[in-house]
Amino acid sequence: MKSIRIFDTTLRDGMHAVSHQMTPEQMATIAARLDAAGVDTIEVGHGDGIGGSSMQYGFARATDEEYFKAVAKVLKKTKFAVLLIPGIGTVEDLEVAMEYGLHTVRVATHVTEADTGEQHIKFAKQNGLETIGFLMMSHMATPDKVVEQAKKFESYGVDRINITDSAGAMLPAEIKIRIESVLDAVAVPVGFHAHNNLGLAIGNTLAAIEAGATSVDGTVRGLGAGAGNAQLEVLTAAMSKAGYETGVDFYKLMDLGNDIIDSIMDRPQIISNDALAIGYAGAYGSFMLHSRRAAEKFGVDARDILLELGRRKTVGGQEDLIIDVAIELAKKKAAL
């Protein structure tokens, strides 16, 4: 059986779905259960990575350090990871995580901007961390461009490269060609991170594995930005049926969802109209809540905001444009 490494991002991407309001105690409880279920690696922190708690991205319930400290105390076998987006997270933020036994850092850049992560990758490698290049919004670049950027990551010394469907906008064939193209061009392993805005997170993840990915991401109950991530308990069950070995007890993941995750969710993690608009338009997944708030404030349709953001090819970090778009749509509506 082909062995696939599981990265759980319930305690990072899942934070988007609860407005970053998990408590350190909740994180510790969830982390302990993920450890007991046999999950290889868990990512911890604000939804936008370390340093993300801010007016721009939304304030978290606690500090990064409080989350790290709580989770580090309960982990026995599972590796502790963080996401770092250059321009949001810093080397200094990474040093704080290292004090609590950090094993892995995933340096996340827009799919055409791998070079912005060079200093963070080299710092992490110099300090003995497993370091992964994380190419976000991969639907916004051709396979050749994805390969170009993946090769930059490899040249900086990463241990692995992740192809990321941040908007949940790609189809299985599009995933397959990107994974295969990158694997043909680099000597490091490749992983995949899915979002479910078109209802394809599980199918796309299986397509990535079939194309050669050796690590995949998921969250319990699918918790995450937009329509969420690949639902991990479903994914591990499907992978088992397909003959892949994950080392994860999906019964324990189901129990975790039932016992804990369901009670902290603001709403069911479904493909809402707004989430579908994100996948259709190719807009950044974490724009959903911001767009809903702007739509309510200015009396416009959040779907129209998201479609316009997709048309403009906006990326993470451009949340300020959401208000601009909402105002423009409101003016057009008033003029009719």
C-alpha positions as a Markdown table, in Angstrom:
| # | Residue | x | y | z |
|---|---|---|---|---|
| 1 | Met | 0.0 | 0.0 | 0.0 |
| 2 | Lys | 1.2 | 3.5 | -0.9 |
| 3 | Ser | 1.8 | 5.5 | 2.3 |
| 4 | Ile | 0.4 | 9.1 | 2.3 |
| 5 | Arg | 1.4 | 11.6 | 4.9 |
| 6 | Ile | -1.5 | 13.5 | 6.5 |
| 7 | Phe | -1.4 | 17.2 | 7.4 |
| 8 | Asp | -4.3 | 18.3 | 9.5 |
| 9 | Thr | -5.1 | 22.0 | 9.3 |
| 10 | Thr | -8.2 | 22.1 | 11.6 |
| 11 | Leu | -6.3 | 24.3 | 14.0 |
| 12 | Arg | -5.1 | 26.8 | 11.3 |
| 13 | Asp | -7.4 | 26.8 | 8.2 |
| 14 | Gly | -10.2 | 25.8 | 10.4 |
| 15 | Met | -9.8 | 29.0 | 12.3 |
| 16 | His | -11.4 | 30.9 | 9.4 |
| 17 | Ala | -14.7 | 29.1 | 9.9 |
| 18 | Val | -14.9 | 30.2 | 13.5 |
| 19 | Ser | -13.6 | 33.8 | 13.0 |
| 20 | His | -10.3 | 32.8 | 14.6 |
| 21 | Gln | -12.0 | 32.4 | 18.0 |
| 22 | Met | -10.9 | 29.0 | 19.2 |
| 23 | Thr | -9.5 | 29.1 | 22.7 |
| 24 | Pro | -6.1 | 27.6 | 23.6 |
| 25 | Glu | -7.9 | 25.1 | 25.7 |
| 26 | Gln | -10.1 | 24.0 | 22.7 |
| 27 | Met | -7.0 | 23.7 | 20.5 |
| 28 | Ala | -5.2 | 21.6 | 23.1 |
| 29 | Thr | -8.2 | 19.2 | 23.4 |
| 30 | Ile | -8.5 | 18.9 | 19.6 |
| 31 | Ala | -4.7 | 18.5 | 19.2 |
| 32 | Ala | -4.7 | 15.7 | 21.8 |
| 33 | Arg | -7.4 | 13.8 | 19.9 |
| 34 | Leu | -5.7 | 14.3 | 16.5 |
| 35 | Asp | -2.5 | 12.9 | 18.1 |
| 36 | Ala | -4.4 | 9.9 | 19.4 |
| 37 | Ala | -6.0 | 9.3 | 15.9 |
| 38 | Gly | -2.5 | 9.0 | 14.4 |
| 39 | Val | -2.4 | 12.2 | 12.4 |
| 40 | Asp | 1.2 | 12.8 | 11.3 |
| 41 | Thr | 1.4 | 16.6 | 11.4 |
| 42 | Ile | -0.9 | 19.4 | 12.6 |
| 43 | Glu | -0.8 | 23.1 | 11.6 |
| 44 | Val | -1.6 | 25.5 | 14.4 |
| 45 | Gly | -2.4 | 29.2 | 14.6 |
| 46 | His | -4.4 | 32.0 | 13.0 |
| 47 | Gly | -6.1 | 31.2 | 9.8 |
| 48 | Asp | -3.7 | 33.4 | 7.9 |
| 49 | Gly | -0.7 | 31.9 | 9.6 |
| 50 | Ile | 1.6 | 33.2 | 12.3 |
| 51 | Gly | 1.4 | 36.9 | 12.8 |
| 52 | Gly | -2.1 | 36.9 | 11.2 |
| 53 | Ser | -4.0 | 38.2 | 14.2 |
| 54 | Ser | -4.7 | 41.8 | 13.2 |
| 55 | Met | -7.3 | 44.4 | 12.1 |
| 56 | Gln | -6.7 | 43.4 | 8.5 |
| 57 | Tyr | -7.2 | 39.6 | 8.9 |
| 58 | Gly | -9.3 | 39.4 | 12.1 |
| 59 | Phe | -8.1 | 39.3 | 15.7 |
| 60 | Ala | -7.7 | 35.8 | 17.2 |
| 61 | Arg | -9.1 | 34.9 | 20.6 |
| 62 | Ala | -5.5 | 34.4 | 21.9 |
| 63 | Thr | -1.9 | 35.0 | 20.9 |
| 64 | Asp | 0.1 | 32.7 | 18.7 |
| 65 | Glu | 2.3 | 31.9 | 21.6 |
| 66 | Glu | -0.7 | 31.0 | 23.8 |
| 67 | Tyr | -1.9 | 28.5 | 21.1 |
| 68 | Phe | 1.6 | 27.0 | 20.6 |
| 69 | Lys | 2.1 | 26.6 | 24.3 |
| 70 | Ala | -1.3 | 24.8 | 24.8 |
| 71 | Val | -0.8 | 22.5 | 21.9 |
| 72 | Ala | 2.8 | 21.6 | 22.6 |
| 73 | Lys | 1.9 | 20.3 | 26.0 |
| 74 | Val | -0.4 | 17.5 | 24.6 |
| 75 | Leu | 1.4 | 16.2 | 21.6 |
| 76 | Lys | 3.1 | 12.9 | 21.9 |
| 77 | Lys | 3.8 | 11.6 | 18.4 |
| 78 | Thr | 2.2 | 14.2 | 16.1 |
| 79 | Lys | 4.5 | 16.9 | 14.6 |
| 80 | Phe | 3.7 | 20.6 | 15.2 |
| 81 | Ala | 3.7 | 22.9 | 12.2 |
| 82 | Val | 2.9 | 26.5 | 11.3 |
| 83 | Leu | 2.1 | 28.4 | 8.1 |
| 84 | Leu | 4.1 | 31.5 | 7.4 |
| 85 | Ile | 3.0 | 34.0 | 4.7 |
| 86 | Pro | 5.8 | 36.5 | 4.0 |
| 87 | Gly | 4.5 | 40.0 | 4.7 |
| 88 | Ile | 2.2 | 38.7 | 7.5 |
| 89 | Gly | 4.5 | 36.3 | 9.5 |
| 90 | Thr | 8.1 | 37.1 | 10.2 |
| 91 | Val | 11.3 | 35.3 | 11.2 |
| 92 | Glu | 10.7 | 36.6 | 14.8 |
| 93 | Asp | 7.3 | 35.0 | 14.8 |
| 94 | Leu | 8.9 | 31.7 | 13.7 |
| 95 | Glu | 11.4 | 32.0 | 16.6 |
| 96 | Val | 8.5 | 32.1 | 19.0 |
| 97 | Ala | 7.1 | 28.9 | 17.6 |
| 98 | Met | 10.5 | 27.2 | 17.7 |
| 99 | Glu | 10.5 | 27.7 | 21.5 |
| 100 | Tyr | 7.6 | 25.2 | 21.7 |
| 101 | Gly | 9.1 | 22.4 | 19.6 |
| 102 | Leu | 8.2 | 23.5 | 16.1 |
| 103 | His | 9.0 | 20.7 | 13.6 |
| 104 | Thr | 7.7 | 22.1 | 10.3 |
| 105 | Val | 7.1 | 25.4 | 8.7 |
| 106 | Arg | 5.1 | 25.8 | 5.5 |
| 107 | Val | 6.2 | 29.1 | 3.7 |
| 108 | Ala | 3.1 | 30.1 | 1.7 |
| 109 | Thr | 3.3 | 32.6 | -1.2 |
| 110 | His | 1.1 | 33.5 | -4.1 |
| 111 | Val | 1.7 | 31.1 | -7.0 |
| 112 | Thr | 3.8 | 33.6 | -8.9 |
| 113 | Glu | 5.8 | 35.0 | -6.0 |
| 114 | Ala | 7.9 | 32.1 | -4.6 |
| 115 | Asp | 10.9 | 34.5 | -4.3 |
| 116 | Thr | 9.2 | 36.4 | -1.4 |
| 117 | Gly | 9.7 | 33.3 | 0.7 |
| 118 | Glu | 13.5 | 32.8 | 0.1 |
| 119 | Gln | 14.7 | 34.4 | 3.4 |
| 120 | His | 12.2 | 32.6 | 5.5 |
| 121 | Ile | 12.9 | 29.2 | 3.9 |
| 122 | Lys | 16.7 | 29.6 | 4.4 |
| 123 | Phe | 16.3 | 30.7 | 8.0 |
| 124 | Ala | 14.1 | 27.7 | 8.7 |
| 125 | Lys | 16.5 | 25.3 | 7.1 |
| 126 | Gln | 19.5 | 26.8 | 9.0 |
| 127 | Asn | 17.6 | 26.2 | 12.2 |
| 128 | Gly | 16.9 | 22.5 | 11.4 |
| 129 | Leu | 13.2 | 22.8 | 10.6 |
| 130 | Glu | 11.4 | 20.7 | 8.0 |
| 131 | Thr | 10.5 | 23.4 | 5.4 |
| 132 | Ile | 7.8 | 23.3 | 2.8 |
| 133 | Gly | 7.1 | 25.7 | -0.1 |
| 134 | Phe | 3.3 | 26.3 | -0.3 |
| 135 | Leu | 2.1 | 27.7 | -3.6 |
| 136 | Met | -1.3 | 29.3 | -3.0 |
| 137 | Met | -4.0 | 30.1 | -5.6 |
| 138 | Ser | -2.4 | 27.7 | -8.0 |
| 139 | His | -5.3 | 28.0 | -10.4 |
| 140 | Met | -4.1 | 31.5 | -11.3 |
| 141 | Ala | -1.0 | 30.2 | -13.1 |
| 142 | Thr | -0.4 | 27.8 | -16.0 |
| 143 | Pro | 1.3 | 24.5 | -15.2 |
| 144 | Asp | 4.6 | 25.9 | -16.7 |
| 145 | Lys | 4.4 | 28.9 | -14.4 |
| 146 | Val | 3.7 | 26.6 | -11.4 |
| 147 | Val | 6.8 | 24.5 | -12.3 |
| 148 | Glu | 8.9 | 27.7 | -12.6 |
| 149 | Gln | 7.9 | 28.8 | -9.1 |
| 150 | Ala | 8.3 | 25.3 | -7.7 |
| 151 | Lys | 11.9 | 25.1 | -9.0 |
| 152 | Lys | 12.6 | 28.4 | -7.2 |
| 153 | Phe | 11.4 | 26.9 | -3.9 |
| 154 | Glu | 13.6 | 23.9 | -4.6 |
| 155 | Ser | 16.6 | 26.1 | -5.2 |
| 156 | Tyr | 16.0 | 27.7 | -1.8 |
| 157 | Gly | 16.3 | 24.3 | -0.1 |
| 158 | Val | 12.7 | 23.2 | 0.7 |
| 159 | Asp | 12.1 | 19.6 | 1.7 |
| 160 | Arg | 8.7 | 19.5 | 0.0 |
| 161 | Ile | 6.4 | 21.6 | -2.3 |
| 162 | Asn | 2.7 | 22.0 | -1.8 |
| 163 | Ile | 0.3 | 22.8 | -4.7 |
| 164 | Thr | -2.7 | 24.6 | -3.2 |
| 165 | Asp | -6.1 | 25.1 | -4.6 |
| 166 | Ser | -6.9 | 28.0 | -2.3 |
| 167 | Ala | -10.1 | 29.0 | -4.0 |
| 168 | Gly | -11.4 | 25.5 | -4.6 |
| 169 | Ala | -11.6 | 26.5 | -8.2 |
| 170 | Met | -9.8 | 23.6 | -10.0 |
| 171 | Leu | -11.1 | 20.4 | -11.6 |
| 172 | Pro | -9.3 | 17.0 | -11.2 |
| 173 | Ala | -7.6 | 17.2 | -14.6 |
| 174 | Glu | -6.2 | 20.6 | -13.7 |
| 175 | Ile | -4.8 | 19.3 | -10.4 |
| 176 | Lys | -3.3 | 16.2 | -12.1 |
| 177 | Ile | -1.4 | 18.2 | -14.7 |
| 178 | Arg | 0.1 | 20.6 | -12.1 |
| 179 | Ile | 1.2 | 17.8 | -9.8 |
| 180 | Glu | 2.7 | 15.7 | -12.6 |
| 181 | Ser | 4.4 | 18.7 | -14.1 |
| 182 | Val | 6.0 | 19.7 | -10.8 |
| 183 | Leu | 7.1 | 16.1 | -10.0 |
| 184 | Asp | 8.8 | 15.9 | -13.4 |
| 185 | Ala | 10.7 | 19.1 | -12.7 |
| 186 | Val | 11.9 | 18.8 | -9.1 |
| 187 | Ala | 13.6 | 16.2 | -6.9 |
| 188 | Val | 11.6 | 16.8 | -3.7 |
| 189 | Pro | 8.2 | 15.3 | -2.8 |
| 190 | Val | 5.0 | 17.1 | -3.6 |
| 191 | Gly | 1.8 | 17.6 | -1.6 |
| 192 | Phe | -1.6 | 19.0 | -2.1 |
| 193 | His | -4.1 | 21.2 | -0.2 |
| 194 | Ala | -7.7 | 21.4 | -1.4 |
| 195 | His | -10.8 | 23.6 | -0.8 |
| 196 | Asn | -14.3 | 22.5 | -1.4 |
| 197 | Asn | -16.0 | 25.4 | -3.1 |
| 198 | Leu | -17.0 | 23.3 | -6.1 |
| 199 | Gly | -17.6 | 20.2 | -4.1 |
| 200 | Leu | -14.4 | 18.6 | -5.4 |
| 201 | Ala | -12.0 | 18.7 | -2.4 |
| 202 | Ile | -12.0 | 14.9 | -1.9 |
| 203 | Gly | -12.0 | 14.1 | -5.7 |
| 204 | Asn | -9.2 | 16.6 | -6.3 |
| 205 | Thr | -7.1 | 15.2 | -3.4 |
| 206 | Leu | -7.5 | 11.6 | -4.8 |
| 207 | Ala | -6.5 | 12.9 | -8.2 |
| 208 | Ala | -3.4 | 14.6 | -6.7 |
| 209 | Ile | -2.4 | 11.3 | -5.0 |
| 210 | Glu | -2.9 | 9.4 | -8.3 |
| 211 | Ala | -0.7 | 11.9 | -10.0 |
| 212 | Gly | 2.1 | 11.3 | -7.4 |
| 213 | Ala | 1.4 | 13.5 | -4.4 |
| 214 | Thr | 2.7 | 11.9 | -1.2 |
| 215 | Ser | 1.1 | 14.3 | 1.4 |
| 216 | Val | -2.3 | 15.8 | 1.5 |
| 217 | Asp | -4.2 | 18.2 | 3.8 |
| 218 | Gly | -7.6 | 18.0 | 5.4 |
| 219 | Thr | -9.6 | 19.2 | 8.4 |
| 220 | Val | -12.1 | 17.5 | 10.7 |
| 221 | Arg | -15.6 | 18.3 | 9.5 |
| 222 | Gly | -14.0 | 20.1 | 6.6 |
| 223 | Leu | -13.5 | 23.2 | 8.7 |
| 224 | Gly | -11.8 | 26.0 | 6.7 |
| 225 | Ala | -12.1 | 29.1 | 4.6 |
| 226 | Gly | -14.8 | 29.3 | 2.0 |
| 227 | Ala | -16.6 | 25.9 | 1.8 |
| 228 | Gly | -13.8 | 24.5 | 3.8 |
| 229 | Asn | -11.0 | 21.9 | 3.2 |
| 230 | Ala | -11.1 | 18.3 | 2.3 |
| 231 | Gln | -13.1 | 16.7 | 5.2 |
| 232 | Leu | -10.4 | 14.6 | 6.8 |
| 233 | Glu | -12.6 | 11.8 | 8.2 |
| 234 | Val | -14.2 | 11.4 | 4.7 |
| 235 | Leu | -10.8 | 11.6 | 3.0 |
| 236 | Thr | -9.1 | 9.0 | 5.1 |
| 237 | Ala | -12.0 | 6.6 | 4.6 |
| 238 | Ala | -11.9 | 7.2 | 0.9 |
| 239 | Met | -8.1 | 6.7 | 0.8 |
| 240 | Ser | -8.4 | 3.5 | 2.7 |
| 241 | Lys | -11.0 | 2.2 | 0.2 |
| 242 | Ala | -8.6 | 3.2 | -2.6 |
| 243 | Gly | -5.8 | 1.2 | -1.0 |
| 244 | Tyr | -3.7 | 4.0 | 0.5 |
| 245 | Glu | -2.1 | 3.8 | 3.9 |
| 246 | Thr | -2.4 | 6.9 | 6.2 |
| 247 | Gly | -1.8 | 5.6 | 9.7 |
| 248 | Val | -5.0 | 7.5 | 10.8 |
| 249 | Asp | -7.9 | 6.0 | 12.6 |
| 250 | Phe | -10.9 | 7.6 | 10.9 |
| 251 | Tyr | -13.3 | 6.4 | 13.6 |
| 252 | Lys | -11.4 | 8.6 | 16.0 |
| 253 | Leu | -11.6 | 11.5 | 13.6 |
| 254 | Met | -15.4 | 11.0 | 13.3 |
| 255 | Asp | -15.7 | 10.9 | 17.1 |
| 256 | Leu | -13.6 | 14.1 | 17.4 |
| 257 | Gly | -16.0 | 15.8 | 15.0 |
| 258 | Asn | -19.1 | 14.6 | 16.9 |
| 259 | Asp | -17.7 | 15.2 | 20.4 |
| 260 | Ile | -16.0 | 18.6 | 19.9 |
| 261 | Ile | -15.9 | 20.2 | 16.5 |
| 262 | Asp | -19.7 | 20.2 | 16.0 |
| 263 | Ser | -20.1 | 22.2 | 19.2 |
| 264 | Ile | -17.7 | 25.0 | 18.2 |
| 265 | Met | -18.8 | 25.5 | 14.6 |
| 266 | Asp | -20.6 | 28.8 | 14.0 |
| 267 | Arg | -22.5 | 27.1 | 11.2 |
| 268 | Pro | -22.4 | 23.8 | 9.2 |
| 269 | Gln | -19.4 | 23.7 | 6.8 |
| 270 | Ile | -21.5 | 23.6 | 3.6 |
| 271 | Ile | -21.1 | 24.9 | 0.1 |
| 272 | Ser | -23.1 | 28.1 | 0.6 |
| 273 | Asn | -24.0 | 30.4 | -2.3 |
| 274 | Asp | -21.0 | 32.6 | -1.4 |
| 275 | Ala | -18.6 | 29.7 | -1.2 |
| 276 | Leu | -19.8 | 28.5 | -4.5 |
| 277 | Ala | -19.2 | 31.9 | -5.9 |
| 278 | Ile | -15.6 | 31.8 | -4.6 |
| 279 | Gly | -15.0 | 28.5 | -6.4 |
| 280 | Tyr | -16.6 | 29.7 | -9.6 |
| 281 | Ala | -14.8 | 33.0 | -9.7 |
| 282 | Gly | -11.5 | 31.7 | -8.3 |
| 283 | Ala | -11.5 | 34.3 | -5.5 |
| 284 | Tyr | -9.4 | 33.8 | -2.3 |
| 285 | Gly | -11.3 | 31.6 | 0.2 |
| 286 | Ser | -10.9 | 33.8 | 3.2 |
| 287 | Phe | -12.6 | 36.7 | 1.4 |
| 288 | Met | -16.0 | 35.1 | 2.1 |
| 289 | Leu | -16.7 | 36.5 | 5.6 |
| 290 | His | -15.2 | 39.9 | 4.7 |
| 291 | Ser | -17.5 | 40.0 | 1.6 |
| 292 | Arg | -20.6 | 39.1 | 3.5 |
| 293 | Arg | -20.0 | 41.9 | 6.0 |
| 294 | Ala | -19.3 | 44.4 | 3.2 |
| 295 | Ala | -22.5 | 43.2 | 1.4 |
| 296 | Glu | -24.6 | 43.8 | 4.4 |
| 297 | Lys | -23.1 | 47.2 | 5.1 |
| 298 | Phe | -23.6 | 48.5 | 1.6 |
| 299 | Gly | -26.7 | 46.6 | 0.6 |
| 300 | Val | -25.3 | 44.6 | -2.3 |
| 301 | Asp | -25.0 | 40.9 | -3.0 |
| 302 | Ala | -21.9 | 39.2 | -1.6 |
| 303 | Arg | -21.8 | 36.9 | -4.7 |
| 304 | Asp | -21.4 | 40.0 | -6.9 |
| 305 | Ile | -18.5 | 41.2 | -4.7 |
| 306 | Leu | -16.7 | 37.8 | -4.9 |
| 307 | Leu | -17.2 | 37.5 | -8.7 |
| 308 | Glu | -15.7 | 40.9 | -9.2 |
| 309 | Leu | -12.8 | 40.1 | -6.9 |
| 310 | Gly | -12.2 | 37.0 | -9.0 |
| 311 | Arg | -12.4 | 39.0 | -12.3 |
| 312 | Arg | -9.8 | 41.4 | -10.9 |
| 313 | Lys | -7.6 | 38.4 | -9.9 |
| 314 | Thr | -7.2 | 39.6 | -6.4 |
| 315 | Val | -5.1 | 37.6 | -3.9 |
| 316 | Gly | -4.7 | 37.3 | -0.2 |
| 317 | Gly | -3.6 | 40.5 | 1.4 |
| 318 | Gln | -5.9 | 42.6 | -0.8 |
| 319 | Glu | -8.8 | 42.5 | 1.6 |
| 320 | Asp | -9.1 | 46.3 | 1.5 |
| 321 | Leu | -10.4 | 46.0 | -2.1 |
| 322 | Ile | -13.5 | 44.2 | -0.8 |
| 323 | Ile | -14.9 | 47.5 | 0.5 |
| 324 | Asp | -13.9 | 49.3 | -2.7 |
| 325 | Val | -15.8 | 46.8 | -4.8 |
| 326 | Ala | -18.8 | 46.9 | -2.5 |
| 327 | Ile | -19.0 | 50.7 | -2.7 |
| 328 | Glu | -18.7 | 50.6 | -6.5 |
| 329 | Leu | -21.5 | 48.0 | -6.7 |
| 330 | Ala | -23.7 | 50.0 | -4.4 |
| 331 | Lys | -23.3 | 53.1 | -6.6 |
| 332 | Lys | -24.2 | 51.1 | -9.7 |
| 333 | Lys | -27.2 | 49.8 | -7.9 |
| 334 | Ala | -28.3 | 53.2 | -6.8 |
| 335 | Ala | -27.9 | 54.6 | -10.4 |
| 336 | Leu | -30.3 | 52.0 | -11.8 |
